[in-house]
Amino acid sequence: MKEAHQIKLTLLHIGIGFLIAFYPPLSKIYAHLIVLAGIYFVVKNKNKNNEILYVIAYIAGSEVFLRTTYGNPFHEFGKYSMLFFAFLGFVYNGFPKIKNPYWIYLIVLLPSVFLSFLFLDGDLKRKIFFEILGPICLGVLALYTYGRKISAREITIILNAIALPILASCAYLILRYSHNFYPICSNCSNFYFSGGYAPNQMATALGLGVFIYLLKILSESENGKMFYPNIIILGLLFHRALLTFSRGGIIAALIAVLILCVSLYISRKGCKLKIKIGLSLVIITAVFMFTDYQTETNLFKRYTNFNLFHTKNTHKPKGRYIQIKSDIKNFAENPLLGIGSGKGKEIRKIEYNINVSTHSEITRLMSEHGVLGLLALLILVYYPIRLYFNNLGNFYLLPFFIFWLFTINHSATRIIAPLFLYTLALMKIEFEMEENGMVKK
């Protein structure tokens, strides 16, 4: 992407964030424009260059922003849009061959869905689709991306498409939810600095933005016009992510960043990455220390008081522990087909008086799908790893996979961005000729 074009898009999305902060109803227009412009873009080009991936990337990057600003016509607007464009891709490129392993993944999810109709109470459609829609989105798009060839330049464009609406979200938060008007006096997840929405999801989205902008810093030339602006954006995104006080999204992003640095260093031995990696670490450390000072050391307390299973100063189990315990118990008692999709929430309400869906997709698959869920999980883990060992030079694959894996452990499949990253890890990326050790974009 040309730097002049990238500068214009960056300024445009900062402007979008500011406009929606001043007049929130614009978010609804923004949501509809994304889909309408996406349809036009794909149909006009007949998906000759995987345009559906650009559109889905943008939808994935904007999903949490639209939820926060009430721009979505309905809650799962992002997931249904993702499915729509995936099927549009099948129309233009043909349906996947039967030997595609993700057919098996989708098939093994079905028995649990049928089982749900026998045992679920109340609104069956809502309860079933809340749990199963994310895994279905992942499977359908994986059918499209598995083994498909794509250039490194196209991956760069896709990552930009994810990052730009996340930048708009950050601009919105900075303007509308200022630190000056809300002092932090606790170390719990902070809804105010998450835009009044779920801190877990906002931290995941902003953490993904941190990952993408750090990738841009590491892969772009120091002489480029966007190099130093990207450093500033990285710092702002990390600062706002930390202010959510949600640890899962931050830790997933930082682990993916670490894997990215190692993968880049191994696959691009000629690159002068040491200075850039060191600079990035200094920025991340400095922003953390500054945010901790702003929050009167509550941020440090939040990350050092890492008690996952019991509340502070008590022996009362926390919600996450009860969710995992309940899922494992359900699997032990119903190992073959599980308890049925969506049934876990009902059981927790009866047995523990906790009305919440599990945050771990791994234990949910075991609980609600039984051994078939374990088979689905094995498919999800095996094929990216196999692809990686067949192409060790693909420095994108492991970070994408790791970000997805850690995210589904604390946020299940609540948002589509990690699912989309997983499907990108299934593609065969063709790197162009290199100059001075760097991949030409």
mmCIF file with all atom_site columns, C-alpha atoms in Angstrom, residues 182-191 199 242-247 292 295-307 311-313 318:
data_model
loop_
_atom_site.group_PDB
_atom_site.id
_atom_site.type_symbol
_atom_site.label_atom_id
_atom_site.label_alt_id
_atom_site.label_comp_id
_atom_site.label_asym_id
_atom_site.label_entity_id
_atom_site.label_seq_id
_atom_site.pdbx_PDB_ins_code
_atom_site.Cartn_x
_atom_site.Cartn_y
_atom_site.Cartn_z
_atom_site.occupancy
_atom_site.B_iso_or_equiv
_atom_site.pdbx_formal_charge
_atom_site.auth_seq_id
_atom_site.auth_comp_id
_atom_site.auth_asym_id
_atom_site.auth_atom_id
_atom_site.pdbx_PDB_model_num
ATOM 1  C CA . TYR A 1 182 ? -12.891 9.252   35.706 1.00 0.00 ? 182 TYR A CA 1
ATOM 2  C CA . PRO A 1 183 ? -10.195 8.490   38.275 1.00 0.00 ? 183 PRO A CA 1
ATOM 3  C CA . ILE A 1 184 ? -9.435  4.802   38.757 1.00 0.00 ? 184 ILE A CA 1
ATOM 4  C CA . CYS A 1 185 ? -9.732  3.652   42.343 1.00 0.00 ? 185 CYS A CA 1
ATOM 5  C CA . SER A 1 186 ? -9.935  -0.122  41.943 1.00 0.00 ? 186 SER A CA 1
ATOM 6  C CA . ASN A 1 187 ? -8.207  -2.896  40.026 1.00 0.00 ? 187 ASN A CA 1
ATOM 7  C CA . CYS A 1 188 ? -11.300 -4.510  38.484 1.00 0.00 ? 188 CYS A CA 1
ATOM 8  C CA . SER A 1 189 ? -12.193 -4.519  34.778 1.00 0.00 ? 189 SER A CA 1
ATOM 9  C CA . ASN A 1 190 ? -13.163 -0.989  33.828 1.00 0.00 ? 190 ASN A CA 1
ATOM 10 C CA . PHE A 1 191 ? -16.335 -0.484  31.778 1.00 0.00 ? 191 PHE A CA 1
ATOM 11 C CA . PRO A 1 199 ? -13.778 -4.683  28.766 1.00 0.00 ? 199 PRO A CA 1
ATOM 12 C CA . LEU A 1 242 ? -4.391  -1.141  29.501 1.00 0.00 ? 242 LEU A CA 1
ATOM 13 C CA . LEU A 1 243 ? -7.065  1.250   30.781 1.00 0.00 ? 243 LEU A CA 1
ATOM 14 C CA . THR A 1 244 ? -9.741  -1.410  30.227 1.00 0.00 ? 244 THR A CA 1
ATOM 15 C CA . PHE A 1 245 ? -8.046  -3.326  33.077 1.00 0.00 ? 245 PHE A CA 1
ATOM 16 C CA . SER A 1 246 ? -8.951  -6.533  31.230 1.00 0.00 ? 246 SER A CA 1
ATOM 17 C CA . ARG A 1 247 ? -5.914  -8.801  31.296 1.00 0.00 ? 247 ARG A CA 1
ATOM 18 C CA . ASP A 1 292 ? 0.356   2.620   36.082 1.00 0.00 ? 292 ASP A CA 1
ATOM 19 C CA . THR A 1 295 ? -3.951  4.836   37.768 1.00 0.00 ? 295 THR A CA 1
ATOM 20 C CA . GLU A 1 296 ? -2.069  5.283   41.051 1.00 0.00 ? 296 GLU A CA 1
ATOM 21 C CA . THR A 1 297 ? -0.395  1.840   40.780 1.00 0.00 ? 297 THR A CA 1
ATOM 22 C CA . ASN A 1 298 ? -3.780  0.075   40.427 1.00 0.00 ? 298 ASN A CA 1
ATOM 23 C CA . LEU A 1 299 ? -2.692  -1.254  37.050 1.00 0.00 ? 299 LEU A CA 1
ATOM 24 C CA . PHE A 1 300 ? 0.357   -2.952  38.564 1.00 0.00 ? 300 PHE A CA 1
ATOM 25 C CA . LYS A 1 301 ? -1.834  -4.413  41.317 1.00 0.00 ? 301 LYS A CA 1
ATOM 26 C CA . ARG A 1 302 ? -4.237  -5.720  38.676 1.00 0.00 ? 302 ARG A CA 1
ATOM 27 C CA . TYR A 1 303 ? -1.505  -7.653  36.884 1.00 0.00 ? 303 TYR A CA 1
ATOM 28 C CA . THR A 1 304 ? 0.299   -8.884  39.986 1.00 0.00 ? 304 THR A CA 1
ATOM 29 C CA . ASN A 1 305 ? -2.870  -10.011 41.791 1.00 0.00 ? 305 ASN A CA 1
ATOM 30 C CA . PHE A 1 306 ? -3.333  -12.797 39.249 1.00 0.00 ? 306 PHE A CA 1
ATOM 31 C CA . ASN A 1 307 ? -5.713  -15.002 41.213 1.00 0.00 ? 307 ASN A CA 1
ATOM 32 C CA . THR A 1 311 ? -11.729 -13.587 44.823 1.00 0.00 ? 311 THR A CA 1
ATOM 33 C CA . LYS A 1 312 ? -9.303  -11.368 46.723 1.00 0.00 ? 312 LYS A CA 1
ATOM 34 C CA . ASN A 1 313 ? -8.910  -12.087 50.459 1.00 0.00 ? 313 ASN A CA 1
ATOM 35 C CA . LYS A 1 318 ? -14.548 -16.941 41.050 1.00 0.00 ? 318 LYS A CA 1
#
